[in-house]
Tab-separated table of C-alpha atoms and ligand atoms in Angstrom:
chain	number	residue	atom	x	y	z
A	178	UNK	CA	101.991	124.497	68.664
A	179	UNK	CA	100.140	121.232	70.128
A	180	UNK	CA	100.637	118.719	72.263
A	181	UNK	CA	99.212	115.339	71.395
A	182	UNK	CA	98.726	113.738	75.626
A	183	UNK	CA	98.541	110.030	75.680
A	184	UNK	CA	97.019	107.439	78.755
A	185	UNK	CA	97.356	103.994	77.054
A	186	UNK	CA	96.245	101.621	79.012
A	187	UNK	CA	95.617	97.803	78.141
A	188	UNK	CA	92.999	97.988	76.742
A	189	UNK	CA	91.511	101.972	76.329
A	190	UNK	CA	93.544	104.980	75.185
A	191	UNK	CA	92.533	108.209	76.551
A	192	UNK	CA	93.871	111.555	74.878
A	193	UNK	CA	94.240	115.152	74.420
A	194	UNK	CA	94.861	117.254	71.750
A	195	UNK	CA	96.578	121.223	73.993
A	196	UNK	CA	97.271	124.049	72.705
A	197	UNK	CA	101.000	124.773	73.904
A	198	UNK	CA	100.364	128.413	74.155
A	199	UNK	CA	97.107	129.485	75.653
A	200	UNK	CA	97.159	125.886	77.572
A	201	UNK	CA	93.450	125.272	75.979
A	202	UNK	CA	92.433	121.501	74.877
A	203	UNK	CA	91.405	121.419	71.518
A	204	UNK	CA	90.049	118.244	71.456
A	205	UNK	CA	89.755	114.764	73.484
A	206	UNK	CA	88.604	111.205	73.363
A	207	UNK	CA	88.554	107.785	74.665
A	208	UNK	CA	89.567	104.536	72.688
A	209	UNK	CA	88.054	101.786	75.237
A	210	UNK	CA	88.438	97.727	74.073
A	211	UNK	CA	91.477	98.026	72.560
A	212	UNK	CA	91.998	94.289	71.517
A	213	UNK	CA	88.097	93.490	71.600
A	214	UNK	CA	86.165	92.903	68.105
A	215	UNK	CA	83.339	95.563	69.576
A	216	UNK	CA	85.655	98.813	70.024
A	217	UNK	CA	84.509	102.257	70.617
A	218	UNK	CA	85.833	105.746	70.082
A	219	UNK	CA	83.901	108.480	72.328
A	220	UNK	CA	85.541	112.134	71.010
A	221	UNK	CA	85.026	115.580	71.337
A	222	UNK	CA	86.039	118.745	69.356
A	223	UNK	CA	84.323	122.166	70.883
A	224	UNK	CA	80.552	121.428	70.390
A	225	UNK	CA	81.107	118.424	68.504
A	226	UNK	CA	81.282	114.389	70.242
A	227	UNK	CA	81.141	111.587	68.363
A	228	UNK	CA	81.413	107.907	68.801
A	229	UNK	CA	82.660	105.392	65.517
A	230	UNK	CA	82.387	101.960	66.745
A	231	UNK	CA	84.491	99.959	64.776
A	232	UNK	CA	87.033	97.063	65.900
A	233	UNK	CA	90.078	97.835	67.192
A	234	UNK	CA	92.564	94.833	67.458
A	235	UNK	CA	96.203	96.881	69.183
A	236	UNK	CA	97.235	99.844	69.660
A	237	UNK	CA	98.722	101.319	66.241
A	238	UNK	CA	95.067	100.988	64.898
A	239	UNK	CA	93.370	102.542	67.955
A	240	UNK	CA	96.176	105.524	67.321
A	241	UNK	CA	95.610	105.222	63.812
A	242	UNK	CA	92.320	106.061	64.488
A	243	UNK	CA	92.459	109.060	66.864
A	244	UNK	CA	94.952	110.631	64.190
A	245	UNK	CA	92.967	110.319	61.294
A	246	UNK	CA	90.211	111.644	63.642
A	247	UNK	CA	91.770	114.687	64.918
A	248	UNK	CA	92.823	116.262	61.690
A	249	UNK	CA	89.019	114.798	59.824
A	250	UNK	CA	88.419	117.785	57.966
A	251	UNK	CA	84.748	117.733	59.552
A	252	UNK	CA	85.908	117.009	62.816
A	253	UNK	CA	89.325	117.315	63.752
A	254	UNK	CA	91.251	120.198	65.879
A	255	UNK	CA	94.110	120.082	63.588
A	256	UNK	CA	94.504	120.876	59.941
A	257	UNK	CA	97.717	118.415	59.456
A	258	UNK	CA	99.399	116.494	62.046
A	259	UNK	CA	102.597	118.580	61.434
A	260	UNK	CA	100.772	121.190	64.214
A	261	UNK	CA	102.143	117.807	66.377
A	262	UNK	CA	105.197	119.460	67.763
A	263	UNK	CA	105.386	116.950	70.484
A	264	UNK	CA	103.833	113.895	72.639
A	265	UNK	CA	103.680	113.214	76.030
A	266	UNK	CA	102.844	109.886	77.416
A	267	UNK	CA	101.410	109.268	81.497
A	268	UNK	CA	103.877	106.746	82.860
A	269	UNK	CA	102.588	104.637	85.760
A	270	UNK	CA	105.508	103.464	87.386
A	271	UNK	CA	108.835	104.747	87.075
A	272	UNK	CA	110.408	102.947	89.854
A	273	UNK	CA	113.282	105.016	91.226
A	274	UNK	CA	115.621	104.739	88.229
A	275	UNK	CA	113.147	107.823	86.565
A	276	UNK	CA	112.823	110.593	89.187
A	277	UNK	CA	111.465	113.405	86.394
A	278	UNK	CA	109.998	113.241	83.328
A	279	UNK	CA	112.063	112.056	80.056
A	280	UNK	CA	112.518	112.559	76.477
A	281	UNK	CA	112.198	109.271	75.314
A	282	UNK	CA	114.933	107.521	73.892
A	283	UNK	CA	116.225	104.187	72.956
A	284	UNK	CA	118.163	103.818	75.942
A	285	UNK	CA	114.463	105.305	78.332
A	286	UNK	CA	112.730	102.702	76.698
A	287	UNK	CA	115.050	99.420	77.641
A	288	UNK	CA	114.643	102.035	81.607
A	289	UNK	CA	110.630	101.494	80.732
A	290	UNK	CA	110.671	98.103	80.017
A	291	UNK	CA	112.668	96.992	83.605
A	292	UNK	CA	110.448	99.038	85.708
A	293	UNK	CA	107.163	97.485	84.096
A	294	UNK	CA	108.098	94.343	86.725
A	295	UNK	CA	107.174	97.584	88.838
A	296	UNK	CA	103.585	97.929	87.579
A	297	UNK	CA	102.379	95.005	85.115
A	298	UNK	CA	99.365	95.828	84.816
A	299	UNK	CA	100.239	99.382	83.592
A	300	UNK	CA	103.872	100.224	82.379
A	301	UNK	CA	103.142	97.577	79.336
A	302	UNK	CA	100.010	98.987	78.194
A	303	UNK	CA	101.611	102.524	78.558
A	304	UNK	CA	105.147	101.212	76.468
A	305	UNK	CA	103.060	99.396	74.185
A	306	UNK	CA	101.124	103.223	73.209
A	307	UNK	CA	104.907	105.020	73.454
A	308	UNK	CA	106.124	102.640	70.413
A	309	UNK	CA	102.698	103.066	68.744
A	310	UNK	CA	103.309	106.707	68.476
A	311	UNK	CA	106.979	106.571	67.531
A	312	UNK	CA	106.141	104.251	64.794
A	313	UNK	CA	103.196	106.896	63.491
A	314	UNK	CA	104.292	109.882	64.614
A	315	UNK	CA	107.884	109.818	63.184
A	316	UNK	CA	110.302	112.137	64.298
A	317	UNK	CA	108.372	114.193	67.130
A	318	UNK	CA	109.596	114.156	69.949
A	319	UNK	CA	107.911	111.550	73.105
A	320	UNK	CA	107.880	112.408	77.156
A	321	UNK	CA	107.370	110.044	79.299
A	322	UNK	CA	105.789	111.834	82.303
A	323	UNK	CA	105.453	109.664	85.423
A	324	UNK	CA	102.627	108.985	88.055
A	325	UNK	CA	105.617	108.080	90.724
A	326	UNK	CA	108.068	110.909	89.576
A	327	UNK	CA	107.006	113.798	92.050
A	328	UNK	CA	107.062	111.241	95.226
A	329	UNK	CA	110.750	110.399	94.679
A	330	UNK	CA	111.677	113.012	97.029
A	331	UNK	CA	110.329	111.494	99.856
A	332	UNK	CA	112.486	110.721	101.940
A	333	UNK	CA	113.547	107.368	102.887
A	334	UNK	CA	112.525	107.326	106.989
A	335	UNK	CA	108.603	107.766	104.806
A	336	UNK	CA	108.967	105.252	102.410
A	337	UNK	CA	110.888	102.201	103.944
A	338	UNK	CA	108.582	99.380	105.427
A	339	UNK	CA	109.585	97.714	108.599
A	340	UNK	CA	110.248	94.185	106.797
A	341	UNK	CA	113.363	92.910	106.626
A	342	UNK	CA	115.874	95.586	104.815
A	343	UNK	CA	116.798	93.273	101.745
A	344	UNK	CA	113.174	93.236	100.289
A	345	UNK	CA	114.079	96.645	99.457
A	346	UNK	CA	117.485	95.943	98.092
A	347	UNK	CA	117.043	93.142	96.160
A	348	UNK	CA	113.718	93.857	94.626
A	349	UNK	CA	113.108	97.497	95.474
A	350	UNK	CA	110.238	97.137	97.605
A	351	UNK	CA	109.038	100.209	99.269
A	352	UNK	CA	106.787	103.063	99.557
A	353	UNK	CA	106.426	104.976	95.507
A	354	UNK	CA	103.688	106.413	95.159
A	355	UNK	CA	101.384	107.308	92.570
A	356	UNK	CA	98.906	110.185	91.440
A	357	UNK	CA	102.193	112.242	91.488
A	358	UNK	CA	100.798	114.652	88.486
A	359	UNK	CA	97.612	115.486	89.861
A	360	UNK	CA	99.510	116.297	93.339
A	361	UNK	CA	101.698	118.283	92.034
A	362	UNK	CA	99.811	120.324	89.766
A	363	UNK	CA	97.758	120.906	92.402
A	364	UNK	CA	100.235	121.810	94.636
A	365	UNK	CA	101.560	124.159	92.793
A	366	UNK	CA	98.262	125.683	91.385
A	367	UNK	CA	97.867	126.658	95.132
A	368	UNK	CA	100.936	128.784	95.316
A	369	UNK	CA	99.422	130.581	92.834
A	370	UNK	CA	96.060	131.147	94.272
A	371	UNK	CA	97.263	132.025	97.461
A	372	UNK	CA	100.153	134.218	95.531
A	373	UNK	CA	102.478	132.634	98.266
A	374	UNK	CA	106.117	130.955	96.661
A	375	UNK	CA	105.439	127.597	96.657
A	376	UNK	CA	108.816	127.084	98.446
A	377	UNK	CA	107.656	128.387	101.444
A	378	UNK	CA	104.536	126.202	101.814
A	379	UNK	CA	103.879	123.013	103.771
A	380	UNK	CA	100.864	121.238	101.959
A	381	UNK	CA	98.511	118.460	102.099
A	382	UNK	CA	96.816	117.036	99.164
A	383	UNK	CA	93.720	115.117	99.036
A	384	UNK	CA	93.048	113.305	95.834
A	385	UNK	CA	89.737	112.116	95.853
A	386	UNK	CA	88.258	110.027	92.669
A	387	UNK	CA	87.886	106.549	91.818
A	388	UNK	CA	91.447	106.531	93.206
A	389	UNK	CA	92.464	107.967	96.101
A	390	UNK	CA	95.649	109.355	97.808
A	391	UNK	CA	96.987	112.417	100.424
A	392	UNK	CA	100.154	113.699	99.887
A	393	UNK	CA	102.816	116.043	102.025
A	394	UNK	CA	104.154	118.370	100.260
A	395	UNK	CA	106.689	120.378	101.681
A	396	UNK	CA	108.070	123.068	99.694
A	397	UNK	CA	106.512	122.300	96.635
A	398	UNK	CA	108.183	118.301	97.309
A	399	UNK	CA	106.635	115.672	98.294
A	400	UNK	CA	107.515	114.161	101.491
A	401	UNK	CA	105.049	111.303	102.071
A	402	UNK	CA	102.306	109.524	100.268
A	403	UNK	CA	99.390	107.438	101.560
A	404	UNK	CA	99.831	104.751	98.325
A	405	UNK	CA	102.975	102.722	98.321
A	406	UNK	CA	104.424	99.657	96.486
A	407	UNK	CA	101.137	98.416	95.579
A	408	UNK	CA	97.700	100.850	95.053
A	409	UNK	CA	95.558	99.623	97.128
A	410	UNK	CA	96.673	100.771	100.270
A	411	UNK	CA	96.245	104.271	102.362
A	412	UNK	CA	92.184	105.547	101.994
A	413	UNK	CA	89.598	103.621	100.862
A	414	UNK	CA	88.931	103.727	97.145
A	415	UNK	CA	86.054	102.865	95.015
A	416	UNK	CA	87.096	99.591	94.804
A	417	UNK	CA	90.173	99.418	96.545
A	418	UNK	CA	90.046	98.467	100.747
A	419	UNK	CA	92.853	101.533	101.628
A	420	UNK	CA	94.301	100.176	104.617
A	421	UNK	CA	93.937	96.395	106.077
A	422	UNK	CA	95.695	94.533	108.475
A	423	UNK	CA	97.819	92.084	106.170
A	424	UNK	CA	96.603	89.345	108.811
A	425	UNK	CA	93.550	89.426	107.711
A	426	UNK	CA	94.675	88.233	103.848
A	427	UNK	CA	97.524	86.091	105.863
A	428	UNK	CA	94.219	84.500	107.416
A	429	UNK	CA	92.263	84.171	104.630
A	430	UNK	CA	93.982	82.296	102.538
A	431	UNK	CA	95.647	79.695	105.438
A	432	UNK	CA	92.596	78.930	107.711
A	433	UNK	CA	89.576	80.155	105.062
A	434	UNK	CA	90.275	78.134	102.166
A	435	UNK	CA	90.940	81.252	99.585
A	436	UNK	CA	93.233	81.453	97.051
A	437	UNK	CA	95.718	84.116	95.982
A	438	UNK	CA	93.428	84.679	92.895
A	439	UNK	CA	90.850	85.688	95.173
A	440	UNK	CA	92.249	87.818	98.010
A	441	UNK	CA	94.040	90.078	94.397
A	442	UNK	CA	90.247	90.663	93.158
A	443	UNK	CA	88.680	91.558	96.696
A	444	UNK	CA	91.492	93.659	97.772
A	445	UNK	CA	91.847	95.570	94.296
A	446	UNK	CA	88.561	95.241	92.959
A	447	UNK	CA	85.145	94.441	95.735
A	448	UNK	CA	86.403	96.854	98.502
A	449	UNK	CA	85.689	100.361	99.425
A	450	UNK	CA	82.985	102.211	98.433
A	451	UNK	CA	81.766	99.538	96.810
A	452	UNK	CA	82.164	96.183	99.562
A	453	UNK	CA	81.635	98.398	102.032
A	454	UNK	CA	78.261	99.785	101.110
A	455	UNK	CA	77.215	96.690	98.859
A	456	UNK	CA	75.668	99.339	96.849
A	457	UNK	CA	78.047	100.914	94.451
A	458	UNK	CA	81.614	101.639	93.957
A	459	UNK	CA	79.975	105.557	92.937
A	460	UNK	CA	80.409	108.588	95.862
A	461	UNK	CA	77.347	109.479	93.854
A	462	UNK	CA	75.355	106.794	94.606
A	463	UNK	CA	76.610	106.384	98.107
A	464	UNK	CA	75.112	109.771	98.779
A	465	UNK	CA	72.091	109.832	97.458
A	466	UNK	CA	71.338	106.243	99.725
A	467	UNK	CA	72.645	108.152	102.731
A	468	UNK	CA	70.483	110.958	101.877
A	469	UNK	CA	67.486	108.809	101.171
A	470	UNK	CA	68.299	106.770	104.747
A	471	UNK	CA	70.132	103.999	104.186
A	472	UNK	CA	72.319	103.146	106.954
A	473	UNK	CA	75.026	100.972	105.038
A	474	UNK	CA	76.080	103.988	103.273
A	475	UNK	CA	75.810	106.988	105.928
A	476	UNK	CA	78.566	103.858	107.687
A	477	UNK	CA	80.550	103.832	104.090
A	478	UNK	CA	80.937	107.745	103.736
A	479	UNK	CA	81.496	107.765	107.255
A	480	UNK	CA	84.583	105.307	107.483
A	481	UNK	CA	86.058	107.284	103.647
A	482	UNK	CA	86.174	111.081	105.192
A	483	UNK	CA	87.915	109.276	108.540
A	484	UNK	CA	90.560	107.500	106.711
A	485	UNK	CA	91.317	111.635	105.195
A	486	UNK	CA	90.865	113.072	108.361
A	487	UNK	CA	93.180	110.345	109.779
A	488	UNK	CA	95.736	111.031	107.304
A	489	UNK	CA	95.570	114.978	107.161
A	490	UNK	CA	96.251	114.893	111.106
A	491	UNK	CA	99.393	112.406	110.831
A	492	UNK	CA	100.670	114.938	107.521
A	493	UNK	CA	100.100	117.531	109.862
A	494	UNK	CA	102.792	116.458	111.942
A	495	UNK	CA	105.049	114.875	109.638
A	496	UNK	CA	104.933	118.619	108.113
A	497	UNK	CA	105.497	120.365	111.101
A	498	UNK	CA	103.129	122.991	110.083
A	499	UNK	CA	100.411	122.987	107.449
A	500	UNK	CA	99.675	125.613	105.416
A	501	UNK	CA	96.426	124.812	103.081
A	502	UNK	CA	94.364	121.233	102.355
A	503	UNK	CA	93.619	120.949	99.136
A	504	UNK	CA	91.110	118.584	97.707
A	505	UNK	CA	90.634	117.233	93.797
A	506	UNK	CA	89.285	114.736	91.824
A	507	UNK	CA	85.692	113.368	91.470
A	508	UNK	CA	85.455	112.910	94.209
A	509	UNK	CA	87.746	116.311	96.154
A	510	UNK	CA	86.237	118.474	94.162
A	511	UNK	CA	82.775	118.196	94.137
A	512	UNK	CA	81.355	115.817	97.079
A	513	UNK	CA	81.157	119.250	99.753
A	514	UNK	CA	78.989	117.316	102.019
A	515	UNK	CA	82.054	114.792	103.032
A	516	UNK	CA	84.644	117.648	102.568
A	517	UNK	CA	82.313	118.803	105.326
A	518	UNK	CA	82.391	115.736	107.595
A	519	UNK	CA	86.865	115.697	107.073
A	520	UNK	CA	87.376	119.338	108.650
A	521	UNK	CA	84.760	119.168	111.269
A	522	UNK	CA	86.325	119.219	114.328
A	523	UNK	CA	89.808	119.865	113.152
A	524	UNK	CA	90.680	122.723	115.571
A	525	UNK	CA	93.242	121.355	116.581
A	526	UNK	CA	94.948	121.456	113.195
A	527	UNK	CA	93.917	125.764	112.526
A	528	UNK	CA	91.632	124.245	109.980
A	529	UNK	CA	87.717	126.624	109.949
A	530	UNK	CA	86.103	125.602	107.232
A	531	UNK	CA	83.838	128.499	105.849
A	532	UNK	CA	80.121	126.579	105.402
A	533	UNK	CA	78.938	128.336	103.364
A	534	UNK	CA	81.403	128.767	100.512
A	535	UNK	CA	82.552	124.886	100.915
A	536	UNK	CA	78.533	124.238	98.709
A	537	UNK	CA	80.820	124.479	95.841
A	538	UNK	CA	81.012	121.868	93.587
A	539	UNK	CA	83.644	121.390	90.806
A	540	UNK	CA	85.430	125.201	90.237
A	541	UNK	CA	89.173	126.302	92.221
A	542	UNK	CA	87.535	128.030	95.101
A	543	UNK	CA	88.828	129.023	98.417
A	544	UNK	CA	86.839	127.261	101.525
A	545	UNK	CA	87.965	128.055	104.336
A	546	UNK	CA	87.157	131.190	106.478
A	547	UNK	CA	89.160	133.999	106.721
A	548	UNK	CA	90.679	133.455	110.247
A	549	UNK	CA	91.496	129.265	109.505
A	550	UNK	CA	95.138	129.378	110.238
A	551	UNK	CA	95.234	126.714	107.597
A	552	UNK	CA	93.622	127.743	104.253
A	553	UNK	CA	91.955	124.836	103.012
A	554	UNK	CA	90.831	124.844	99.027
A	555	UNK	CA	89.540	123.335	95.893
A	556	UNK	CA	91.396	123.083	92.947
A	557	UNK	CA	90.297	120.874	90.361
A	558	UNK	CA	93.210	118.939	88.558
A	559	UNK	CA	94.154	118.556	85.064
A	560	UNK	CA	97.281	115.622	84.838
A	561	UNK	CA	96.976	116.359	80.810
A	562	UNK	CA	97.756	119.779	80.678
A	563	UNK	CA	100.706	118.845	83.717
A	564	UNK	CA	101.167	115.970	81.355
A	565	UNK	CA	101.144	118.727	78.374
A	566	UNK	CA	103.674	121.358	80.477
A	567	UNK	CA	106.656	118.430	81.109
A	568	UNK	CA	105.972	117.979	77.475
A	569	UNK	CA	106.684	121.302	75.773
A	570	UNK	CA	109.369	121.825	78.862
A	571	UNK	CA	111.252	119.306	77.716
A	572	UNK	CA	110.943	118.335	73.757
A	573	UNK	CA	110.315	122.267	72.097
B	845	ADP	P1	89.471	109.086	88.553
B	845	ADP	O1	90.265	108.626	89.382
B	845	ADP	O2	88.407	108.010	87.217
B	845	ADP	O3	89.261	109.921	87.126
B	845	ADP	P2	87.213	110.570	89.154
B	845	ADP	O4	88.407	111.521	89.535
B	845	ADP	O5	86.770	111.404	87.811
B	845	ADP	O6	87.491	109.383	89.219
B	845	ADP	O7	86.036	110.736	89.989
B	845	ADP	C1	85.329	110.095	89.932
B	845	ADP	C2	84.544	109.771	91.529
B	845	ADP	O8	84.073	111.117	91.583
B	845	ADP	C3	83.307	108.537	91.576
B	845	ADP	O9	83.543	108.061	93.305
B	845	ADP	C4	82.470	109.978	91.752
B	845	ADP	O10	81.267	109.408	92.290
B	845	ADP	C5	82.900	111.455	91.940
B	845	ADP	N1	81.882	111.921	92.230
B	845	ADP	C6	82.216	113.079	90.493
B	845	ADP	N2	80.971	113.800	90.746
B	845	ADP	C7	80.626	113.860	92.399
B	845	ADP	C8	79.721	115.072	93.075
B	845	ADP	N3	78.844	115.824	92.189
B	845	ADP	N4	79.476	113.849	94.681
B	845	ADP	C9	80.328	113.314	94.597
B	845	ADP	N5	81.003	112.630	93.941
B	845	ADP	C10	81.293	112.945	93.329
């Protein structure tokens, strides 16, 4: 049986077809510029890669195109849509309402609409994808898998901000956290690699991609995470600032004539690696400039590493005992120089990196020395596979 995994954004649809039994990805694709005249679909099935340029006015048309493509006699992965047993959807925000993945029905759809205000840029787009799938694949179960759900186990001590309590009660203003699917996947995989029960392990998972977050995972449950109510706090990211003193934002608006829109654009789109370096939002460009002697790139690289190091330190204190630190996502999996800098001088926590073993990109590996009290691992993330597993668990 095959699972169709859909990640529907406001102007894009990412998808994968995954075989439930072998857990192999059979086909994948990205539909971009939905709603615009010059839409595009990039599709891959085995060694076959195609690009289709076509107007895609809405998500339903996008879904039509992807369904036609995956059963195309020439380039398709399936002989018929009947092979699809269920559809798994990434949903960014589940609020406090959704603490784990759910099978979608009318009641759930209503619930999703209710929490949409917490992620106005993402959830409505996710819901559009779900509605399109319900319409185009009638009778096939749909499952919602949330970025926030894994973090719903955080104790209140860790999810509350020290703001007036009524902001939490009236508006749900608290830490939610994101990238939960990825943190959960790599934590589970770490237990398998270390051949120890997940329930016994204290793990810090570092998801370092365009978006970045660190999570403290105790016995398989998230107890703290660096992203919060919105999606720009915590670590330095591609274009997002990470933690800043809110006084700076207030000062810009109060005394420097900045509008709310300008401040918002700055912290989400013009900060992070891009804003600091004035070179690029992409870590590879920062590294290349740094190796070529660019001082600002070096500073940017060092600030990025410093923030990860500080979160690891603080979460080690929260966890009490630390068994493993795991690096994942584009930067975490590939940036070995960065891992080296983050783990440098961490004897205080019992982290001892094997510098030679660490010189790897994109492979699953233990990169600490055999003597290291804390295991350090590189574990490539696979959010789509995690969504497919959750979908199969609930829908089949
Ligand atoms: P997204 O959050 O969009 O899924 P990814 O997980 O793909 O992002 O991560 C993108 C980041 O990974 C970019 O900053 C990119 O530069 C970085 N990255 C990819 N390959 C490497 C590499 N070889 N070395 C360092 N960073 C890398």
